[in-house]
């Protein structure tokens, strides 16, 4: 199975809206609008294109010419400016096929090549074993655990901090 990472364009807005309204949000940040609207999609795609290659790399995950998820590495600021945070999500029907493992491998290569960074950080809610395994398969090391650091849907979770050095 070929996993492609493509830059977002406004022509992909309908796919982004569909994905964001269908994904499992159990382990995602609440900053992702819900419901995900046309305005949300336009804002995201314009932000991604403005920051591409400087403050981040933002890609749609494409398999068999269908957009099935999104992945990004966004550079941090201030004293953390040589670090970037990885984030991703995939439609549930595409889980457990190795797609995200391939996508993370590709985005890390792009980010280390195009961004002025020396590390990539992944912040994963402790019960999200699948996402933790994706990072581990890509050479990320668990560097620590922040106890009771996340509240999502009234549940409190530990936050696992993963890092990968250039």
PDB file of N, CA, C and O in Angstrom, residues 1 90-100 130 137:
ATOM      1  N   UNK A   1       0.850  -1.188   0.000  1.00  0.00           N
ATOM      2  CA  UNK A   1       0.000   0.000   0.000  1.00  0.00           C
ATOM      3  C   UNK A   1       0.888   1.241   0.000  1.00  0.00           C
ATOM      4  O   UNK A   1       1.780   1.374   0.827  1.00  0.00           O
ATOM      5  N   UNK A  90      -6.431   9.942  11.683  1.00  0.00           N
ATOM      6  CA  UNK A  90      -6.779   9.086  10.575  1.00  0.00           C
ATOM      7  C   UNK A  90      -8.215   8.619  10.762  1.00  0.00           C
ATOM      8  O   UNK A  90      -8.663   8.450  11.901  1.00  0.00           O
ATOM      9  N   UNK A  91      -8.925   8.414   9.673  1.00  0.00           N
ATOM     10  CA  UNK A  91     -10.271   7.836   9.772  1.00  0.00           C
ATOM     11  C   UNK A  91     -10.179   6.446  10.406  1.00  0.00           C
ATOM     12  O   UNK A  91      -9.265   5.677  10.098  1.00  0.00           O
ATOM     13  N   UNK A  92     -11.129   6.122  11.274  1.00  0.00           N
ATOM     14  CA  UNK A  92     -11.091   4.861  12.017  1.00  0.00           C
ATOM     15  C   UNK A  92     -11.027   3.625  11.129  1.00  0.00           C
ATOM     16  O   UNK A  92     -10.369   2.652  11.474  1.00  0.00           O
ATOM     17  N   UNK A  93     -11.709   3.661   9.984  1.00  0.00           N
ATOM     18  CA  UNK A  93     -11.702   2.469   9.133  1.00  0.00           C
ATOM     19  C   UNK A  93     -10.321   2.195   8.519  1.00  0.00           C
ATOM     20  O   UNK A  93     -10.091   1.139   7.935  1.00  0.00           O
ATOM     21  N   UNK A  94      -9.392   3.136   8.694  1.00  0.00           N
ATOM     22  CA  UNK A  94      -8.034   2.969   8.165  1.00  0.00           C
ATOM     23  C   UNK A  94      -7.021   2.581   9.252  1.00  0.00           C
ATOM     24  O   UNK A  94      -5.835   2.441   8.974  1.00  0.00           O
ATOM     25  N   UNK A  95      -7.490   2.408  10.490  1.00  0.00           N
ATOM     26  CA  UNK A  95      -6.601   2.013  11.589  1.00  0.00           C
ATOM     27  C   UNK A  95      -5.991   0.632  11.340  1.00  0.00           C
ATOM     28  O   UNK A  95      -6.571  -0.208  10.640  1.00  0.00           O
ATOM     29  N   UNK A  96      -4.857   0.392  11.965  1.00  0.00           N
ATOM     30  CA  UNK A  96      -4.197  -0.930  12.015  1.00  0.00           C
ATOM     31  C   UNK A  96      -3.793  -1.474  10.646  1.00  0.00           C
ATOM     32  O   UNK A  96      -3.751  -2.682  10.446  1.00  0.00           O
ATOM     33  N   UNK A  97      -3.470  -0.586   9.725  1.00  0.00           N
ATOM     34  CA  UNK A  97      -3.008  -1.012   8.399  1.00  0.00           C
ATOM     35  C   UNK A  97      -1.568  -0.567   8.145  1.00  0.00           C
ATOM     36  O   UNK A  97      -1.049  -0.731   7.042  1.00  0.00           O
ATOM     37  N   UNK A  98      -0.936   0.055   9.146  1.00  0.00           N
ATOM     38  CA  UNK A  98       0.430   0.541   8.980  1.00  0.00           C
ATOM     39  C   UNK A  98       0.534   1.883   8.281  1.00  0.00           C
ATOM     40  O   UNK A  98       1.635   2.367   8.012  1.00  0.00           O
ATOM     41  N   UNK A  99      -0.608   2.494   7.992  1.00  0.00           N
ATOM     42  CA  UNK A  99      -0.622   3.765   7.258  1.00  0.00           C
ATOM     43  C   UNK A  99       0.045   4.872   8.064  1.00  0.00           C
ATOM     44  O   UNK A  99       0.913   5.596   7.553  1.00  0.00           O
ATOM     45  N   UNK A 100      -0.336   5.020   9.332  1.00  0.00           N
ATOM     46  CA  UNK A 100       0.211   6.116  10.120  1.00  0.00           C
ATOM     47  C   UNK A 100       1.694   5.915  10.397  1.00  0.00           C
ATOM     48  O   UNK A 100       2.453   6.886  10.436  1.00  0.00           O
ATOM     49  N   UNK A 130      -2.023   2.669  20.499  1.00  0.00           N
ATOM     50  CA  UNK A 130      -1.737   2.596  19.056  1.00  0.00           C
ATOM     51  C   UNK A 130      -0.858   3.767  18.615  1.00  0.00           C
ATOM     52  O   UNK A 130       0.114   3.585  17.879  1.00  0.00           O
ATOM     53  N   UNK A 137       7.771   2.887  16.736  1.00  0.00           N
ATOM     54  CA  UNK A 137       8.220   2.229  15.496  1.00  0.00           C
ATOM     55  C   UNK A 137       9.044   3.177  14.626  1.00  0.00           C
ATOM     56  O   UNK A 137       9.793   2.731  13.756  1.00  0.00           O
TER      57      UNK A 137
END
